[in-house]
Structures are given as structure tokens and as C-alpha cells.
PDB file of C-alpha atoms in Angstrom:
ATOM      1  CA  PHE O   1     -28.610 -12.391 -24.398  1.00  0.00           C
ATOM      2  CA  ALA O   2     -29.675 -15.141 -26.803  1.00  0.00           C
ATOM      3  CA  LEU O   3     -32.968 -16.726 -27.806  1.00  0.00           C
ATOM      4  CA  SER O   4     -32.398 -20.428 -28.427  1.00  0.00           C
ATOM      5  CA  PRO O   5     -34.596 -23.306 -29.529  1.00  0.00           C
ATOM      6  CA  ILE O   6     -33.801 -26.691 -27.993  1.00  0.00           C
ATOM      7  CA  VAL O   7     -35.361 -29.425 -30.099  1.00  0.00           C
ATOM      8  CA  GLU O   8     -33.389 -32.476 -28.979  1.00  0.00           C
ATOM      9  CA  ASP O   9     -31.032 -33.676 -26.272  1.00  0.00           C
ATOM     10  CA  GLY O  10     -27.664 -31.971 -26.440  1.00  0.00           C
ATOM     11  CA  LEU O  11     -24.666 -30.750 -24.517  1.00  0.00           C
ATOM     12  CA  PHE O  12     -24.580 -27.026 -23.677  1.00  0.00           C
ATOM     13  CA  SER O  13     -21.489 -25.036 -24.587  1.00  0.00           C
ATOM     14  CA  ALA O  14     -19.078 -24.306 -21.758  1.00  0.00           C
ATOM     15  CA  PHE O  15     -17.790 -20.785 -21.104  1.00  0.00           C
ATOM     16  CA  ASN O  16     -15.347 -20.651 -18.200  1.00  0.00           C
ATOM     17  CA  GLY O  17     -15.708 -17.677 -15.854  1.00  0.00           C
ATOM     18  CA  VAL O  18     -19.223 -16.880 -17.013  1.00  0.00           C
ATOM     19  CA  ASP O  19     -22.503 -17.018 -15.092  1.00  0.00           C
ATOM     20  CA  ARG O  20     -25.694 -17.919 -16.928  1.00  0.00           C
ATOM     21  CA  VAL O  21     -29.389 -17.564 -16.284  1.00  0.00           C
ATOM     22  CA  ILE O  22     -31.611 -19.596 -18.566  1.00  0.00           C
ATOM     23  CA  THR O  23     -35.364 -18.904 -18.745  1.00  0.00           C
ATOM     24  CA  MET O  24     -37.820 -21.135 -20.589  1.00  0.00           C
ATOM     25  CA  ILE O  25     -40.370 -19.107 -22.568  1.00  0.00           C
ATOM     26  CA  GLU O  26     -42.009 -21.864 -24.656  1.00  0.00           C
ATOM     27  CA  GLY O  27     -42.582 -25.571 -24.192  1.00  0.00           C
ATOM     28  CA  ASN O  28     -43.255 -28.043 -21.397  1.00  0.00           C
ATOM     29  CA  ALA O  29     -40.049 -28.457 -19.447  1.00  0.00           C
ATOM     30  CA  LEU O  30     -36.287 -28.710 -19.797  1.00  0.00           C
ATOM     31  CA  GLU O  31     -34.041 -30.948 -17.737  1.00  0.00           C
ATOM     32  CA  LEU O  32     -30.408 -29.999 -17.281  1.00  0.00           C
ATOM     33  CA  GLU O  33     -28.085 -32.755 -16.105  1.00  0.00           C
ATOM     34  CA  PHE O  34     -24.968 -31.596 -14.259  1.00  0.00           C
ATOM     35  CA  GLY O  35     -23.207 -34.919 -13.827  1.00  0.00           C
ATOM     36  CA  PRO O  36     -25.023 -36.772 -11.045  1.00  0.00           C
ATOM     37  CA  THR O  37     -27.544 -33.970 -10.379  1.00  0.00           C
ATOM     38  CA  CYS O  38     -30.477 -32.846 -12.483  1.00  0.00           C
ATOM     39  CA  SER O  39     -32.423 -29.567 -12.489  1.00  0.00           C
ATOM     40  CA  ARG O  40     -35.790 -29.078 -14.157  1.00  0.00           C
ATOM     41  CA  ILE O  41     -37.077 -25.800 -15.585  1.00  0.00           C
ATOM     42  CA  GLU O  42     -40.819 -25.446 -16.167  1.00  0.00           C
ATOM     43  CA  LEU O  43     -42.483 -22.878 -18.458  1.00  0.00           C
ATOM     44  CA  PHE O  44     -41.478 -19.328 -17.388  1.00  0.00           C
ATOM     45  CA  GLY O  45     -39.016 -20.736 -14.848  1.00  0.00           C
ATOM     46  CA  SER O  46     -35.367 -19.711 -14.605  1.00  0.00           C
ATOM     47  CA  LEU O  47     -32.164 -21.393 -13.494  1.00  0.00           C
ATOM     48  CA  ARG O  48     -28.846 -19.719 -12.647  1.00  0.00           C
ATOM     49  CA  PHE O  49     -25.632 -21.735 -13.053  1.00  0.00           C
ATOM     50  CA  ASP O  50     -21.911 -21.587 -13.749  1.00  0.00           C
ATOM     51  CA  THR O  51     -21.709 -22.037 -17.504  1.00  0.00           C
ATOM     52  CA  GLY O  52     -18.186 -23.433 -17.173  1.00  0.00           C
ATOM     53  CA  VAL O  53     -20.022 -26.624 -16.252  1.00  0.00           C
ATOM     54  CA  ALA O  54     -21.638 -27.739 -19.505  1.00  0.00           C
ATOM     55  CA  PRO O  55     -24.893 -29.542 -18.678  1.00  0.00           C
ATOM     56  CA  MET O  56     -26.737 -31.990 -20.896  1.00  0.00           C
ATOM     57  CA  GLY O  57     -30.052 -30.415 -21.923  1.00  0.00           C
ATOM     58  CA  ARG O  58     -33.112 -32.588 -22.425  1.00  0.00           C
ATOM     59  CA  PRO O  59     -36.415 -31.047 -23.606  1.00  0.00           C
ATOM     60  CA  ILE O  60     -39.400 -32.844 -22.052  1.00  0.00           C
ATOM     61  CA  GLY O  61     -42.567 -33.318 -24.107  1.00  0.00           C
ATOM     62  CA  GLY O  62     -41.278 -31.639 -27.263  1.00  0.00           C
ATOM     63  CA  PRO O  63     -39.127 -28.666 -28.287  1.00  0.00           C
ATOM     64  CA  VAL O  64     -38.616 -25.688 -25.977  1.00  0.00           C
ATOM     65  CA  ARG O  65     -37.372 -22.124 -26.445  1.00  0.00           C
ATOM     66  CA  VAL O  66     -35.148 -20.484 -23.868  1.00  0.00           C
ATOM     67  CA  ILE O  67     -33.463 -17.163 -23.340  1.00  0.00           C
ATOM     68  CA  ASN O  68     -29.851 -17.353 -22.171  1.00  0.00           C
ATOM     69  CA  VAL O  69     -28.260 -14.436 -20.380  1.00  0.00           C
ATOM     70  CA  MET O  70     -24.540 -14.705 -19.707  1.00  0.00           C
ATOM     71  CA  ALA O  71     -22.243 -12.348 -17.826  1.00  0.00           C
ATOM     72  CA  ARG O  72     -18.522 -12.405 -17.071  1.00  0.00           C
ATOM     73  CA  ARG O  73     -18.099 -13.395 -13.426  1.00  0.00           C
ATOM     74  CA  GLY O  74     -16.391 -10.735 -11.305  1.00  0.00           C
ATOM     75  CA  ILE O  75     -17.243  -7.981 -13.818  1.00  0.00           C
ATOM     76  CA  TRP O  76     -21.051  -8.154 -14.060  1.00  0.00           C
ATOM     77  CA  ASP O  77     -23.836  -9.410 -11.804  1.00  0.00           C
ATOM     78  CA  ILE O  78     -27.139 -10.691 -13.202  1.00  0.00           C
ATOM     79  CA  SER O  79     -29.012  -9.139 -10.307  1.00  0.00           C
ATOM     80  CA  ASP O  80     -32.545  -9.913 -11.475  1.00  0.00           C
ATOM     81  CA  CYS O  81     -34.199 -12.113 -14.072  1.00  0.00           C
ATOM     82  CA  LYS O  82     -37.977 -12.393 -13.975  1.00  0.00           C
ATOM     83  CA  ILE O  83     -41.106 -12.545 -16.069  1.00  0.00           C
ATOM     84  CA  THR O  84     -43.546  -9.773 -15.236  1.00  0.00           C
ATOM     85  CA  THR O  85     -46.318  -7.530 -16.545  1.00  0.00           C
ATOM     86  CA  ALA O  86     -45.329  -4.577 -14.344  1.00  0.00           C
ATOM     87  CA  LEU O  87     -41.924  -3.019 -13.763  1.00  0.00           C
ATOM     88  CA  ASN O  88     -40.705   0.009 -11.847  1.00  0.00           C
ATOM     89  CA  ILE O  89     -36.925   0.299 -11.621  1.00  0.00           C
ATOM     90  CA  ASN O  90     -34.348   3.066 -11.401  1.00  0.00           C
ATOM     91  CA  LEU O  91     -31.195   2.194 -13.299  1.00  0.00           C
ATOM     92  CA  ASN O  92     -27.797   3.530 -12.343  1.00  0.00           C
ATOM     93  CA  ASP O  93     -25.131   4.633 -14.775  1.00  0.00           C
ATOM     94  CA  GLY O  94     -23.452   1.486 -16.114  1.00  0.00           C
ATOM     95  CA  ASP O  95     -26.482  -0.789 -15.550  1.00  0.00           C
ATOM     96  CA  LEU O  96     -27.968  -2.804 -18.410  1.00  0.00           C
ATOM     97  CA  LEU O  97     -31.626  -3.778 -18.646  1.00  0.00           C
ATOM     98  CA  PHE O  98     -33.003  -6.228 -21.216  1.00  0.00           C
ATOM     99  CA  ILE O  99     -36.770  -6.315 -21.700  1.00  0.00           C
ATOM    100  CA  HIS O 100     -38.004  -9.084 -24.012  1.00  0.00           C
ATOM    101  CA  ALA O 101     -41.719  -9.298 -24.900  1.00  0.00           C
ATOM    102  CA  ILE O 102     -43.044 -12.821 -24.411  1.00  0.00           C
ATOM    103  CA  SER O 103     -46.504 -11.690 -25.517  1.00  0.00           C
ATOM    104  CA  ASN O 104     -48.085  -8.648 -27.130  1.00  0.00           C
ATOM    105  CA  GLY O 105     -49.147  -5.738 -24.968  1.00  0.00           C
ATOM    106  CA  CYS O 106     -45.848  -4.783 -23.283  1.00  0.00           C
ATOM    107  CA  ILE O 107     -45.709  -1.023 -22.886  1.00  0.00           C
ATOM    108  CA  VAL O 108     -42.395   0.270 -21.572  1.00  0.00           C
ATOM    109  CA  ARG O 109     -41.588   3.804 -20.477  1.00  0.00           C
ATOM    110  CA  ILE O 110     -37.886   4.679 -20.458  1.00  0.00           C
ATOM    111  CA  GLY O 111     -37.504   8.097 -18.882  1.00  0.00           C
ATOM    112  CA  THR O 112     -40.185  10.121 -20.691  1.00  0.00           C
ATOM    113  CA  THR O 113     -40.336   7.946 -23.831  1.00  0.00           C
ATOM    114  CA  SER O 114     -42.916   5.166 -24.201  1.00  0.00           C
ATOM    115  CA  VAL O 115     -42.314   2.144 -26.399  1.00  0.00           C
ATOM    116  CA  VAL O 116     -44.742  -0.636 -27.325  1.00  0.00           C
ATOM    117  CA  LEU O 117     -42.977  -3.990 -27.639  1.00  0.00           C
ATOM    118  CA  GLY O 118     -44.525  -6.542 -29.975  1.00  0.00           C
ATOM    119  CA  LEU O 119     -44.149 -10.281 -29.520  1.00  0.00           C
ATOM    120  CA  SER O 120     -40.405 -11.182 -29.444  1.00  0.00           C
ATOM    121  CA  ASP O 121     -39.261  -7.535 -29.507  1.00  0.00           C
ATOM    122  CA  THR O 122     -36.417  -6.635 -27.155  1.00  0.00           C
ATOM    123  CA  ALA O 123     -35.491  -3.281 -25.649  1.00  0.00           C
ATOM    124  CA  VAL O 124     -31.989  -2.761 -24.248  1.00  0.00           C
ATOM    125  CA  VAL O 125     -31.555   0.126 -21.819  1.00  0.00           C
ATOM    126  CA  SER O 126     -28.263   1.419 -20.443  1.00  0.00           C
ATOM    127  CA  GLY O 127     -27.561   4.416 -18.267  1.00  0.00           C
ATOM    128  CA  ALA O 128     -29.390   6.200 -15.471  1.00  0.00           C
ATOM    129  CA  PHE O 129     -33.092   5.989 -16.306  1.00  0.00           C
ATOM    130  CA  GLU O 130     -36.370   5.285 -14.599  1.00  0.00           C
ATOM    131  CA  VAL O 131     -37.975   2.339 -16.408  1.00  0.00           C
ATOM    132  CA  LYS O 132     -41.605   1.354 -15.972  1.00  0.00           C
ATOM    133  CA  SER O 133     -43.832  -1.095 -17.769  1.00  0.00           C
ATOM    134  CA  ASN O 134     -47.516  -1.774 -17.732  1.00  0.00           C
ATOM    135  CA  GLY O 135     -50.108  -3.318 -19.959  1.00  0.00           C
ATOM    136  CA  SER O 136     -51.274  -6.862 -20.304  1.00  0.00           C
ATOM    137  CA  GLY O 137     -48.156  -8.270 -21.957  1.00  0.00           C
ATOM    138  CA  GLN O 138     -45.604 -10.470 -20.243  1.00  0.00           C
ATOM    139  CA  CYS O 139     -41.943  -9.480 -20.500  1.00  0.00           C
ATOM    140  CA  LEU O 140     -38.735 -11.160 -19.443  1.00  0.00           C
ATOM    141  CA  VAL O 141     -36.769  -8.493 -17.587  1.00  0.00           C
ATOM    142  CA  VAL O 142     -33.052  -8.963 -16.943  1.00  0.00           C
ATOM    143  CA  HIS O 143     -31.100  -6.418 -14.887  1.00  0.00           C
ATOM    144  CA  ILE O 144     -27.310  -6.623 -15.113  1.00  0.00           C
ATOM    145  CA  LYS O 145     -25.135  -4.466 -12.881  1.00  0.00           C
ATOM    146  CA  PRO O 146     -21.410  -3.797 -13.069  1.00  0.00           C
ATOM    147  CA  LEU O 147     -19.523  -4.991 -10.018  1.00  0.00           C
ATOM    148  CA  PRO O 148     -17.209  -2.574  -8.229  1.00  0.00           C
ATOM    149  CA  ARG O 149     -13.697  -2.771  -9.575  1.00  0.00           C
ATOM    150  CA  THR O 150     -11.067  -3.819  -7.124  1.00  0.00           C
ATOM    151  CA  SER O 151      -7.492  -2.621  -7.387  1.00  0.00           C
ATOM    152  CA  GLN O 152      -4.943  -5.352  -7.839  1.00  0.00           C
ATOM    153  CA  SER O 153      -1.561  -5.100  -6.245  1.00  0.00           C
ATOM    154  CA  ALA O 154       1.531  -5.818  -8.296  1.00  0.00           C
TER     155      ALA O 154
END
């Protein structure tokens, strides 16, 4: 989980065996060139890709800020990545939930405890909890689940 400014054209770092979801939280747009193909992310949009393929990033209309979430393929699954003002989710043991406040007014209840997230605050929740949010604030919510382990034969 990383908050990154992108102020000029540049090559993304490659991490083999890792999946990435990138979400733009500030700016106009970001183009990612994967060789002959190009993907465009608008404000509050997300893109999932294999980070072993290092795209060229090009901010459109000025600098942008993105949040990168990366998970080891085959071990973790980025099951959900969305911007919302309301959340109601039951986490299982082993799950991870990142809640990043994109604006003020995010109120998060984790079990029986309420937390107010200010602009750019992040809550990380692990374990079996009911998590709810309400209020007027927008949050980026990322749910990461462990994948079942498979036995390997010798």
C-alpha cells in the first residue's frame, strides 16, 4: 500500500509475481503504456495489472497522485478496490482491509469501536471483524484475502 505522486513521464518499477491495483485519487488522468497498448485512468478510477510488466506512466494535464496496492500472486488476492462513502463488510481471519480517507468525514466502525479518519488517514484492519463506514467522506477501500494454500508434492 503506497501513496505516490506522479509528476512526469516515467517507467514504473517491475515486481515479478506481484499483482497491482492502482487508483488515481488526485489529478486529471494517467495513461499507462504497456508496449503497444495503452490504458487510461481517470480521477477515482482503478486499474489492475501484472506489475511484472513495467508500464510507462504519463500524467495528463499535470501531476497526479495514486495509491498502489500490490500483493504476491498465488498467496493473496486483491478481491476489492473501490472508492465509497458507505461500507458494510465482514472480514474473515487472515483478511486485510485498508481504508484510506480521500476526504474528511470518513467514520469507520471496526467491531464496536468507531474511528474518524481525517484527510489522508489510513486504517488497516486484520482479523475477523465487522467493518462499517458512513458519513460524507470518501474512502478508498481495499480488501485483500489470503488464497487457500495448496500442498505441493515432492
